[in-house]
Short mmCIF file of C-alpha atoms in Angstrom, two decimals:
data_model
loop_
_atom_site.label_atom_id
_atom_site.label_comp_id
_atom_site.label_asym_id
_atom_site.label_seq_id
_atom_site.Cartn_x
_atom_site.Cartn_y
_atom_site.Cartn_z
CA MET T 1 48.83 -96.78 162.55
CA ALA T 2 47.71 -99.04 159.58
CA ALA T 3 49.80 -96.16 157.66
CA VAL T 4 52.62 -97.11 159.74
CA ALA T 5 52.22 -100.40 158.95
CA ALA T 6 52.65 -100.30 155.60
CA TRP T 7 55.30 -97.73 155.19
CA LEU T 8 58.16 -99.48 157.58
CA PRO T 9 58.87 -102.03 155.38
CA PHE T 10 59.68 -99.98 152.50
CA ALA T 11 62.03 -97.79 155.06
CA ARG T 12 63.70 -100.49 155.92
CA ALA T 13 64.47 -101.77 152.43
CA ALA T 14 65.71 -98.35 151.41
CA ALA T 15 68.08 -98.47 154.63
CA ILE T 16 69.75 -100.90 153.15
CA GLY T 17 69.82 -99.86 149.33
CA TRP T 18 67.16 -101.95 148.31
CA VAL T 19 64.74 -100.45 145.62
CA PRO T 20 61.12 -102.19 145.66
CA VAL T 21 59.88 -102.76 142.58
CA ALA T 22 56.39 -101.21 143.06
CA ASP T 23 53.87 -99.57 140.42
CA ASN T 24 51.41 -97.54 142.59
CA PRO T 25 53.44 -95.05 144.29
CA MET T 26 54.69 -95.12 147.89
CA PRO T 27 52.23 -94.76 151.32
CA PRO T 28 52.81 -91.17 152.75
CA ALA T 29 54.94 -91.11 155.53
CA PRO T 30 53.13 -91.24 158.94
CA VAL T 31 54.64 -87.69 159.87
CA LYS T 32 52.25 -86.27 157.87
CA ASN T 33 49.19 -87.86 159.85
CA ARG T 34 50.77 -87.00 162.54
CA GLN T 35 48.19 -84.99 163.72
CA GLU T 36 45.49 -87.26 163.20
CA SER T 37 46.79 -89.78 165.02
CA HIS T 38 47.28 -88.13 167.54
CA LYS T 39 43.35 -86.74 167.82
CA THR T 40 42.56 -90.38 167.20
CA ASP T 41 44.84 -91.55 170.46
CA GLU T 42 43.79 -88.73 172.35
CA ARG T 43 42.58 -90.26 176.23
CA MET T 44 39.17 -89.27 177.26
CA HIS T 45 37.79 -88.77 180.67
CA ILE T 46 33.98 -89.53 180.74
CA ASN T 47 32.37 -88.76 184.16
CA VAL T 48 29.28 -90.74 184.84
CA SER T 49 27.61 -89.82 187.94
CA GLY T 50 31.09 -89.24 190.08
CA THR T 51 32.75 -92.51 188.81
CA ARG T 52 35.59 -91.52 186.40
CA PHE T 53 36.36 -93.23 183.13
CA GLU T 54 39.21 -93.13 180.52
CA THR T 55 39.42 -94.35 177.20
CA TRP T 56 40.96 -93.43 173.83
CA ARG T 57 39.17 -91.81 171.58
CA GLY T 58 39.88 -94.39 168.72
CA THR T 59 38.08 -97.10 171.39
CA LEU T 60 35.14 -95.00 171.11
CA GLU T 61 35.04 -93.63 167.23
CA LYS T 62 34.83 -97.68 165.63
CA PHE T 63 30.73 -97.49 166.71
CA PRO T 64 30.50 -93.46 164.93
CA GLU T 65 26.53 -94.65 164.73
CA THR T 66 26.55 -94.32 168.94
CA LEU T 67 26.65 -91.57 171.32
CA LEU T 68 29.77 -91.76 172.02
CA GLY T 69 31.33 -92.22 168.92
CA SER T 70 29.35 -89.38 167.23
CA ASN T 71 30.08 -85.67 167.79
CA GLU T 72 26.11 -85.58 169.79
CA LYS T 73 28.72 -86.88 173.14
CA GLU T 74 30.26 -83.20 172.51
CA PHE T 75 27.13 -81.84 174.25
CA PHE T 76 27.63 -83.01 177.54
CA TYR T 77 31.39 -81.68 177.90
CA ASP T 78 32.26 -79.92 180.62
CA GLU T 79 34.95 -77.12 180.00
CA LYS T 80 35.76 -76.79 183.78
CA THR T 81 36.27 -80.07 184.59
CA GLN T 82 37.62 -81.18 181.05
CA ASP T 83 35.39 -84.24 180.54
CA TYR T 84 32.21 -85.65 179.34
CA PHE T 85 29.69 -85.89 181.93
CA PHE T 86 26.14 -88.08 181.70
CA ASP T 87 24.05 -88.52 184.56
CA ARG T 88 23.75 -92.32 183.74
CA ASP T 89 24.22 -95.07 186.02
CA PRO T 90 28.22 -95.94 186.40
CA GLU T 91 27.45 -99.68 186.87
CA LEU T 92 25.94 -100.41 183.68
CA PHE T 93 28.52 -97.79 182.03
CA ARG T 94 31.27 -100.45 182.68
CA VAL T 95 29.64 -102.89 180.25
CA ILE T 96 28.89 -100.48 177.81
CA LEU T 97 32.46 -99.40 177.67
CA SER T 98 33.45 -102.44 177.73
CA TYR T 99 31.10 -102.94 174.26
CA TYR T 100 33.09 -100.21 172.62
CA ARG T 101 36.86 -102.18 174.04
CA THR T 102 36.23 -105.56 173.25
CA GLY T 103 33.04 -105.03 169.99
CA LYS T 104 30.37 -107.73 172.33
CA LEU T 105 27.74 -106.23 174.41
CA HIS T 106 26.99 -108.47 177.71
CA TYR T 107 24.02 -108.56 179.79
CA PRO T 108 24.99 -108.58 183.30
CA ARG T 109 22.47 -110.57 185.19
CA ASN T 110 21.69 -109.02 188.46
CA GLU T 111 21.13 -105.61 186.54
CA CYS T 112 17.42 -104.66 185.94
CA ILE T 113 16.30 -105.30 182.30
CA ALA T 114 14.36 -102.21 181.97
CA ALA T 115 17.23 -100.36 183.57
CA PHE T 116 19.66 -101.69 181.12
CA ASP T 117 17.88 -101.15 178.20
CA GLU T 118 17.20 -97.77 178.96
CA GLU T 119 21.13 -97.36 179.44
CA MET T 120 21.25 -99.21 175.77
CA ALA T 121 18.14 -96.67 174.58
CA PHE T 122 20.24 -93.42 175.77
CA PHE T 123 23.50 -94.62 174.46
CA GLY T 124 22.01 -95.29 171.08
CA ILE T 125 23.33 -98.83 171.43
CA LEU T 126 20.74 -101.76 169.88
CA PRO T 127 20.20 -104.64 172.42
CA ASP T 128 19.97 -107.27 169.72
CA ILE T 129 23.65 -107.30 169.31
CA ILE T 130 23.71 -108.99 172.13
CA ALA T 131 26.49 -111.77 172.71
CA ASP T 132 25.98 -115.04 172.43
CA CYS T 133 26.56 -115.96 175.63
CA CYS T 134 24.40 -113.53 177.14
CA TYR T 135 21.46 -113.98 174.86
CA GLU T 136 19.24 -116.25 176.30
CA VAL T 137 19.64 -114.89 179.77
CA TYR T 138 18.69 -111.45 178.14
CA ARG T 139 15.44 -112.80 175.68
CA ASP T 140 13.95 -114.63 179.34
CA CYS T 141 14.46 -111.73 181.32
CA LYS T 142 12.55 -109.54 178.24
CA ARG T 143 10.21 -111.87 178.02
CA GLU T 144 9.17 -112.03 181.94
CA ASN T 145 9.55 -108.70 181.72
CA ASN T 146 6.92 -108.42 179.20
CA GLU T 147 4.55 -110.33 180.87
CA ARG T 148 4.70 -108.63 184.36
CA LEU T 149 4.00 -105.46 182.23
CA MET T 150 0.74 -106.83 180.48
CA ASP T 151 -0.28 -107.98 183.89
CA ASP T 152 -0.04 -104.67 185.49
CA LYS T 153 -1.55 -102.94 182.52
CA ASP T 154 -4.31 -105.51 183.10
CA SER T 155 -5.34 -104.59 186.39
CA GLU T 156 -4.74 -101.02 186.03
CA ASP T 157 -7.36 -101.96 183.16
CA GLY T 158 -9.63 -103.72 185.11
CA ASP T 159 -9.14 -100.95 188.27
CA VAL T 160 -9.78 -97.63 186.03
CA ALA T 161 -13.34 -98.73 185.39
CA PRO T 162 -15.21 -99.07 188.68
CA SER T 163 -18.34 -101.56 188.75
CA THR T 164 -21.54 -99.76 188.63
CA THR T 165 -23.88 -101.85 186.97
CA ILE T 166 -24.92 -105.51 187.63
CA ARG T 167 -23.29 -107.24 185.19
CA GLN T 168 -19.64 -105.48 186.21
CA LYS T 169 -20.23 -106.22 189.79
CA LEU T 170 -21.10 -109.94 188.85
CA TRP T 171 -18.37 -110.39 186.74
CA ARG T 172 -15.93 -109.14 189.17
CA ALA T 173 -17.29 -110.86 191.92
CA PHE T 174 -16.76 -113.95 189.60
CA GLU T 175 -13.20 -112.62 188.55
CA ASN T 176 -12.18 -112.22 192.04
CA PRO T 177 -14.43 -114.13 194.63
CA HIS T 178 -12.75 -112.42 197.47
CA THR T 179 -14.00 -108.89 196.65
CA SER T 180 -16.57 -109.55 198.61
CA THR T 181 -19.08 -111.83 201.22
CA VAL T 182 -21.63 -113.11 198.76
CA ALA T 183 -18.83 -113.54 195.99
CA LEU T 184 -16.79 -115.99 198.26
CA VAL T 185 -19.36 -118.13 200.02
CA PHE T 186 -20.71 -118.52 196.03
CA TYR T 187 -17.27 -119.96 194.76
CA TYR T 188 -16.97 -121.88 197.80
CA VAL T 189 -20.44 -123.66 197.19
CA THR T 190 -19.42 -124.21 193.14
CA GLY T 191 -16.71 -125.84 194.61
CA PHE T 192 -18.63 -128.20 196.82
CA TYR T 193 -20.80 -128.92 194.52
CA ILE T 194 -18.49 -129.79 191.61
CA ALA T 195 -16.27 -132.36 194.56
CA ILE T 196 -20.46 -133.80 194.96
CA SER T 197 -20.38 -134.41 191.55
CA VAL T 198 -17.12 -136.07 190.80
CA LEU T 199 -17.53 -138.20 193.59
CA ALA T 200 -20.69 -139.01 193.23
CA ASN T 201 -19.97 -140.29 189.55
CA VAL T 202 -16.69 -142.59 190.77
CA VAL T 203 -19.25 -143.94 193.84
CA GLU T 204 -22.11 -144.75 191.23
CA THR T 205 -19.84 -147.02 189.90
CA VAL T 206 -19.19 -149.18 193.06
CA PRO T 207 -20.49 -152.51 193.39
CA CYS T 208 -23.36 -151.96 196.81
CA GLY T 209 -23.83 -156.27 197.18
CA LEU T 210 -26.55 -158.28 195.43
CA ASP T 211 -30.34 -157.37 194.11
CA PRO T 212 -32.87 -159.74 195.93
CA LYS T 213 -34.66 -159.74 193.28
CA THR T 214 -32.55 -161.07 189.99
CA MET T 215 -28.99 -161.77 192.38
CA ILE T 216 -26.88 -159.90 190.73
CA ASN T 217 -24.30 -157.58 192.10
CA LEU T 218 -25.44 -154.08 190.90
CA PRO T 219 -23.41 -150.89 191.50
CA CYS T 220 -24.16 -148.10 193.41
CA GLY T 221 -25.73 -146.07 190.63
CA ASP T 222 -27.94 -148.54 189.83
CA ARG T 223 -29.47 -149.92 193.00
CA TYR T 224 -29.48 -146.25 194.51
CA GLU T 225 -30.76 -144.90 191.05
CA ASP T 226 -32.76 -142.24 192.97
CA ILE T 227 -30.58 -141.03 195.15
CA PHE T 228 -27.81 -140.06 193.12
CA PHE T 229 -30.34 -138.52 190.55
CA VAL T 230 -31.29 -135.98 192.41
CA ALA T 231 -27.59 -135.31 193.83
CA ASP T 232 -26.80 -134.86 189.74
CA THR T 233 -30.00 -132.81 189.35
CA ALA T 234 -28.84 -130.25 192.30
CA CYS T 235 -25.31 -130.20 190.73
CA VAL T 236 -26.39 -130.00 187.40
CA LEU T 237 -28.79 -126.91 188.57
CA ILE T 238 -26.08 -124.93 190.20
CA PHE T 239 -23.77 -125.20 187.35
CA THR T 240 -26.29 -124.41 184.82
CA PHE T 241 -27.36 -121.28 187.41
CA GLU T 242 -23.57 -120.44 187.09
CA TYR T 243 -22.93 -120.73 184.06
CA PHE T 244 -25.88 -118.48 182.72
CA LEU T 245 -24.94 -115.48 185.45
CA ARG T 246 -21.46 -115.98 183.56
CA LEU T 247 -22.72 -114.99 180.27
CA TYR T 248 -24.80 -112.49 181.96
CA ALA T 249 -22.11 -110.71 182.68
CA ALA T 250 -19.44 -111.73 180.76
CA PRO T 251 -18.00 -108.00 178.85
CA SER T 252 -17.75 -109.66 175.68
CA ARG T 253 -20.31 -112.96 175.18
CA VAL T 254 -19.11 -113.63 172.22
CA ASP T 255 -15.30 -114.40 173.47
CA PHE T 256 -17.11 -115.80 176.82
CA MET T 257 -19.06 -118.59 174.56
CA ARG T 258 -15.92 -119.28 172.60
CA SER T 259 -13.29 -119.81 175.21
CA VAL T 260 -11.84 -123.41 177.00
CA MET T 261 -13.74 -122.92 179.85
CA SER T 262 -17.18 -122.32 178.84
CA ILE T 263 -16.60 -125.60 176.42
CA ILE T 264 -16.17 -127.39 179.31
CA ASP T 265 -18.99 -125.76 181.18
CA VAL T 266 -21.14 -126.62 178.64
CA VAL T 267 -19.71 -130.33 177.59
CA ALA T 268 -20.34 -130.80 181.84
CA ILE T 269 -24.06 -129.87 182.11
CA LEU T 270 -25.14 -131.34 178.76
CA PRO T 271 -25.36 -134.86 178.90
CA TYR T 272 -27.49 -133.98 181.76
CA TYR T 273 -30.39 -132.55 180.30
CA VAL T 274 -29.70 -135.09 176.59
CA GLY T 275 -30.56 -138.05 178.55
CA LEU T 276 -33.62 -136.48 180.09
CA GLY T 277 -34.86 -137.05 177.11
CA ILE T 278 -33.61 -140.81 176.02
CA THR T 279 -35.95 -143.04 176.39
CA GLU T 280 -35.12 -146.65 177.95
CA ASN T 281 -34.30 -148.04 174.55
CA ASP T 282 -31.58 -150.54 173.64
CA ASP T 283 -31.24 -148.72 170.03
CA VAL T 284 -29.95 -145.60 172.10
CA SER T 285 -28.32 -147.21 175.33
CA GLY T 286 -25.02 -146.98 173.71
CA ALA T 287 -25.46 -143.38 173.16
CA PHE T 288 -26.41 -142.40 176.07
CA VAL T 289 -23.80 -144.40 178.22
CA THR T 290 -21.14 -142.18 175.67
CA LEU T 291 -22.85 -139.33 176.68
CA ARG T 292 -22.61 -140.01 180.42
CA VAL T 293 -18.77 -140.02 180.07
CA PHE T 294 -18.50 -136.52 178.82
CA ARG T 295 -19.25 -135.74 183.09
CA VAL T 296 -15.87 -136.82 183.82
CA PHE T 297 -15.37 -132.77 181.99
CA ARG T 298 -16.37 -131.88 185.25
CA ILE T 299 -13.24 -131.86 186.91
CA PHE T 300 -12.01 -129.28 184.60
CA LYS T 301 -14.09 -127.22 186.52
CA PHE T 302 -11.60 -127.18 189.63
CA SER T 303 -8.85 -125.18 187.19
CA ARG T 304 -11.29 -121.79 188.29
CA HIS T 305 -10.70 -122.72 192.27
CA SER T 306 -6.93 -124.04 191.90
CA GLN T 307 -4.02 -121.97 191.17
CA GLY T 308 -1.78 -124.76 190.09
CA LEU T 309 -4.40 -126.32 187.70
CA ARG T 310 -4.05 -122.70 185.49
CA ILE T 311 -0.61 -122.30 186.28
CA LEU T 312 0.10 -126.39 183.95
CA GLY T 313 -2.72 -125.19 181.75
CA TYR T 314 -0.89 -122.02 180.98
CA THR T 315 3.22 -123.89 181.06
CA LEU T 316 1.36 -126.42 178.66
CA LYS T 317 0.27 -124.39 176.34
CA SER T 318 3.90 -122.20 176.68
CA CYS T 319 5.55 -125.82 176.20
CA ALA T 320 3.69 -126.45 172.47
CA SER T 321 6.55 -126.36 170.65
CA GLU T 322 8.93 -128.89 173.22
CA LEU T 323 5.72 -131.09 173.45
CA GLY T 324 5.48 -131.49 169.51
CA PHE T 325 8.87 -132.37 169.31
CA LEU T 326 8.50 -134.63 172.31
CA LEU T 327 5.99 -136.73 170.21
CA PHE T 328 7.40 -136.15 167.11
CA SER T 329 10.80 -137.53 168.30
CA LEU T 330 8.31 -140.56 169.85
CA SER T 331 7.05 -141.32 167.42
CA MET T 332 9.77 -141.39 164.85
CA ALA T 333 11.30 -144.24 167.54
CA ILE T 334 8.27 -146.02 167.67
CA ILE T 335 7.87 -146.37 163.85
CA ILE T 336 11.65 -147.42 163.44
CA PHE T 337 11.75 -149.88 166.90
CA ALA T 338 8.41 -151.79 165.58
CA THR T 339 9.88 -152.03 161.97
CA ILE T 340 13.17 -153.29 163.88
CA MET T 341 11.18 -155.56 166.27
CA PHE T 342 8.99 -157.32 163.86
CA TYR T 343 11.44 -158.48 161.55
CA THR T 344 13.12 -159.37 164.07
CA GLU T 345 10.37 -161.51 165.72
CA LYS T 346 8.20 -162.46 162.50
CA ASN T 347 9.95 -166.22 162.47
CA GLU T 348 9.96 -167.05 166.10
CA PRO T 349 7.31 -169.79 166.57
CA ASN T 350 4.01 -168.57 168.11
CA THR T 351 4.98 -164.82 168.09
CA ARG T 352 2.64 -162.43 169.13
CA PHE T 353 4.48 -159.42 167.18
CA THR T 354 2.07 -160.52 163.50
CA SER T 355 2.26 -157.00 162.45
CA ILE T 356 4.27 -153.65 162.72
CA PRO T 357 0.68 -151.87 164.11
CA VAL T 358 0.45 -154.78 166.50
CA THR T 359 4.38 -153.92 167.33
CA PHE T 360 3.61 -150.46 167.93
CA TRP T 361 2.14 -151.03 171.40
CA TYR T 362 4.96 -152.60 172.49
CA THR T 363 6.98 -150.19 171.54
CA ILE T 364 4.46 -147.55 173.35
CA VAL T 365 4.99 -149.39 176.32
CA THR T 366 9.08 -149.69 176.08
CA MET T 367 9.55 -146.61 175.62
CA THR T 368 7.55 -145.20 178.25
CA THR T 369 9.05 -147.94 180.57
CA LEU T 370 5.75 -149.46 181.79
CA GLY T 371 6.65 -153.12 180.78
CA TYR T 372 3.39 -154.91 181.06
CA GLY T 373 4.82 -158.09 179.96
CA ASP T 374 1.73 -159.05 177.08
CA MET T 375 4.43 -158.99 174.29
CA VAL T 376 8.16 -160.09 174.61
CA PRO T 377 10.89 -160.69 172.33
CA THR T 378 12.01 -164.38 172.38
CA SER T 379 15.28 -163.91 170.47
CA THR T 380 18.62 -162.94 170.79
CA VAL T 381 18.80 -159.91 168.49
CA GLY T 382 14.89 -159.08 169.40
CA GLN T 383 15.97 -158.63 173.07
CA ILE T 384 19.02 -156.47 172.19
CA VAL T 385 16.47 -154.17 169.94
CA GLY T 386 14.38 -154.07 173.10
CA GLY T 387 17.40 -152.87 175.47
CA ALA T 388 18.05 -150.30 173.00
CA CYS T 389 14.08 -149.30 172.59
CA SER T 390 13.79 -148.59 176.47
CA LEU T 391 16.81 -146.53 177.00
CA SER T 392 16.31 -144.44 173.83
CA GLY T 393 12.68 -144.16 174.95
CA VAL T 394 14.04 -143.10 178.33
CA LEU T 395 16.56 -140.47 176.71
CA VAL T 396 13.97 -138.76 174.15
CA ILE T 397 11.40 -138.17 177.37
CA ALA T 398 14.08 -136.82 179.36
CA LEU T 399 14.82 -133.96 177.06
CA PRO T 400 12.38 -131.89 177.08
CA VAL T 401 11.33 -132.19 180.64
CA PRO T 402 13.68 -129.24 181.82
CA VAL T 403 12.76 -127.06 179.76
CA ILE T 404 8.72 -127.83 180.81
CA VAL T 405 9.81 -127.78 184.52
CA SER T 406 11.96 -123.87 183.97
CA ASN T 407 8.67 -122.99 182.38
CA PHE T 408 6.57 -124.01 185.17
CA SER T 409 8.90 -122.49 187.51
CA ARG T 410 8.51 -119.45 185.41
CA ILE T 411 4.49 -118.99 185.20
CA TYR T 412 4.43 -119.83 188.72
CA HIS T 413 6.84 -117.09 190.46
CA GLN T 414 5.34 -114.96 187.88
CA ASN T 415 2.14 -115.90 189.21
CA GLN T 416 3.14 -115.39 192.82
CA ARG T 417 4.07 -111.82 192.09
CA THR T 418 1.10 -110.71 190.23
CA ASP T 419 -0.93 -112.17 193.25
CA LYS T 420 1.43 -109.67 195.70
CA ARG T 421 0.99 -106.66 193.77
CA LYS T 422 -2.80 -107.47 193.57
CA ALA T 423 -2.80 -107.72 197.43
CA GLN T 424 -0.70 -104.00 197.97
CA LYS T 425 -2.85 -102.45 195.76
CA ASP T 426 -5.41 -103.65 197.55
CA VAL T 427 -4.20 -102.45 200.62
CA GLU T 428 -3.34 -99.16 199.56
CA VAL T 429 -6.59 -98.59 197.99
CA MET T 430 -8.63 -99.39 201.57
CA GLU T 431 -6.06 -97.49 203.38
CA PHE T 432 -7.25 -94.59 200.93
CA CYS T 433 -10.83 -95.08 201.02
CA ASN T 434 -10.55 -95.41 204.96
CA SER T 435 -8.66 -92.07 205.09
CA PRO T 436 -10.51 -89.67 206.87
CA PRO T 437 -10.96 -87.34 203.68
CA PHE T 438 -12.13 -89.67 201.72
CA GLU T 439 -14.47 -92.08 204.44
CA GLY T 440 -18.08 -92.89 202.68
CA LEU T 441 -17.54 -90.51 199.86
CA PHE T 442 -16.90 -93.99 197.58
CA GLU T 443 -20.43 -95.51 198.49
CA GLN T 444 -22.38 -92.18 198.09
CA LEU T 445 -20.71 -91.75 194.34
CA SER T 446 -21.32 -95.07 193.53
CA GLU T 447 -25.25 -94.87 194.91
CA ALA T 448 -25.17 -91.69 193.31
CA MET T 449 -24.30 -93.11 190.12
CA GLU T 450 -26.93 -95.99 190.72
CA ALA T 451 -29.61 -93.29 191.03
CA ILE T 452 -28.82 -91.54 187.64
CA GLN T 453 -28.86 -95.03 186.01
CA MET T 454 -32.45 -95.83 187.56
CA ARG T 455 -33.64 -92.57 186.53
CA ASP T 456 -32.36 -92.80 183.10
#
């Protein structure tokens, strides 16, 4: 067709007697390339699992690096039906044929990402060239599928190695308390003591009436010091016992000690033991109070007992870039509005905007829409700047919120799917073990393994 387009102007000029001025020879007439043009414009029939498609050969040959654009497709030619037969998905082939026609690859949102990648790999099309309109959806589906595969691999790795030693049984009981009644009881007991510890930490600061000797309104922690000390001791003993059991049962003790939850456990119980060694002295009372503040970290131990807290932690971890963008944007806005507000209000009588760092407090409170009212601009320009500061704070904070909510929903549904698959696997294993041919076999194997280990 390109040869025809180049040849037609010369043919028309010759028809009316013009002689074109050209140093190069004229292009060949289309009659010589008629056979090649006929081959390019040949209509091809493609049978995909019984669904027939028709297209031009030239449409497919635009991408010679793919299966349909190369000579490899001749291996799939059927002489009887005079078409190319592929035992593939006809619905996804529509997307593939659209790519040959338009040069843009689109991802169908209602199709499985694994099946889509498999079809692309079969026909030799790289999924990386997917169109911009579908790239975000494809990337999110790809990420969710990879995370699902990783979860399945971890669960399979955990199921392959049976719990034969005491350490393995303890670790499995800690990681999955529903495996046995003893593990479930210990799970609820530790949760109960965590709640008691947090509650005692709060109640001991509540005033409990006047002291008859000093006539001072003492807090409950000082008035009933022995009771709270016994409760705290019981909680710390349980936490210490749990920590050393986890340390003993951990597959890798070094990795366990480096984990975040292990550090939280140490910080939660360490102030108690340090406080036992501190004497009643005014010089060290401040350090003792500081150590007691660290007891609040015991509330983070609830993350082992709450799936929602774990999901929240995973969400914050996955949204680290968005949260960093939020902090960076807020910092820039705080510095800008604090500088403008200071130079606007510094000449006002009895102003509280004495410096830019002092004005930081006003901009932070205003941008987060708290508005304590302890610092208020009095000039008209200052009030306008304060209103702009409030509106910009709402916009800056609201920008990354949809991303965080989307990640939270994605991680929540992923955990729900993981729990559902684990429950289905447990049911299948129990039904298999309780079947007549294998009833009691696994218990006998476990006892035999323990006997061999004891003998060794």
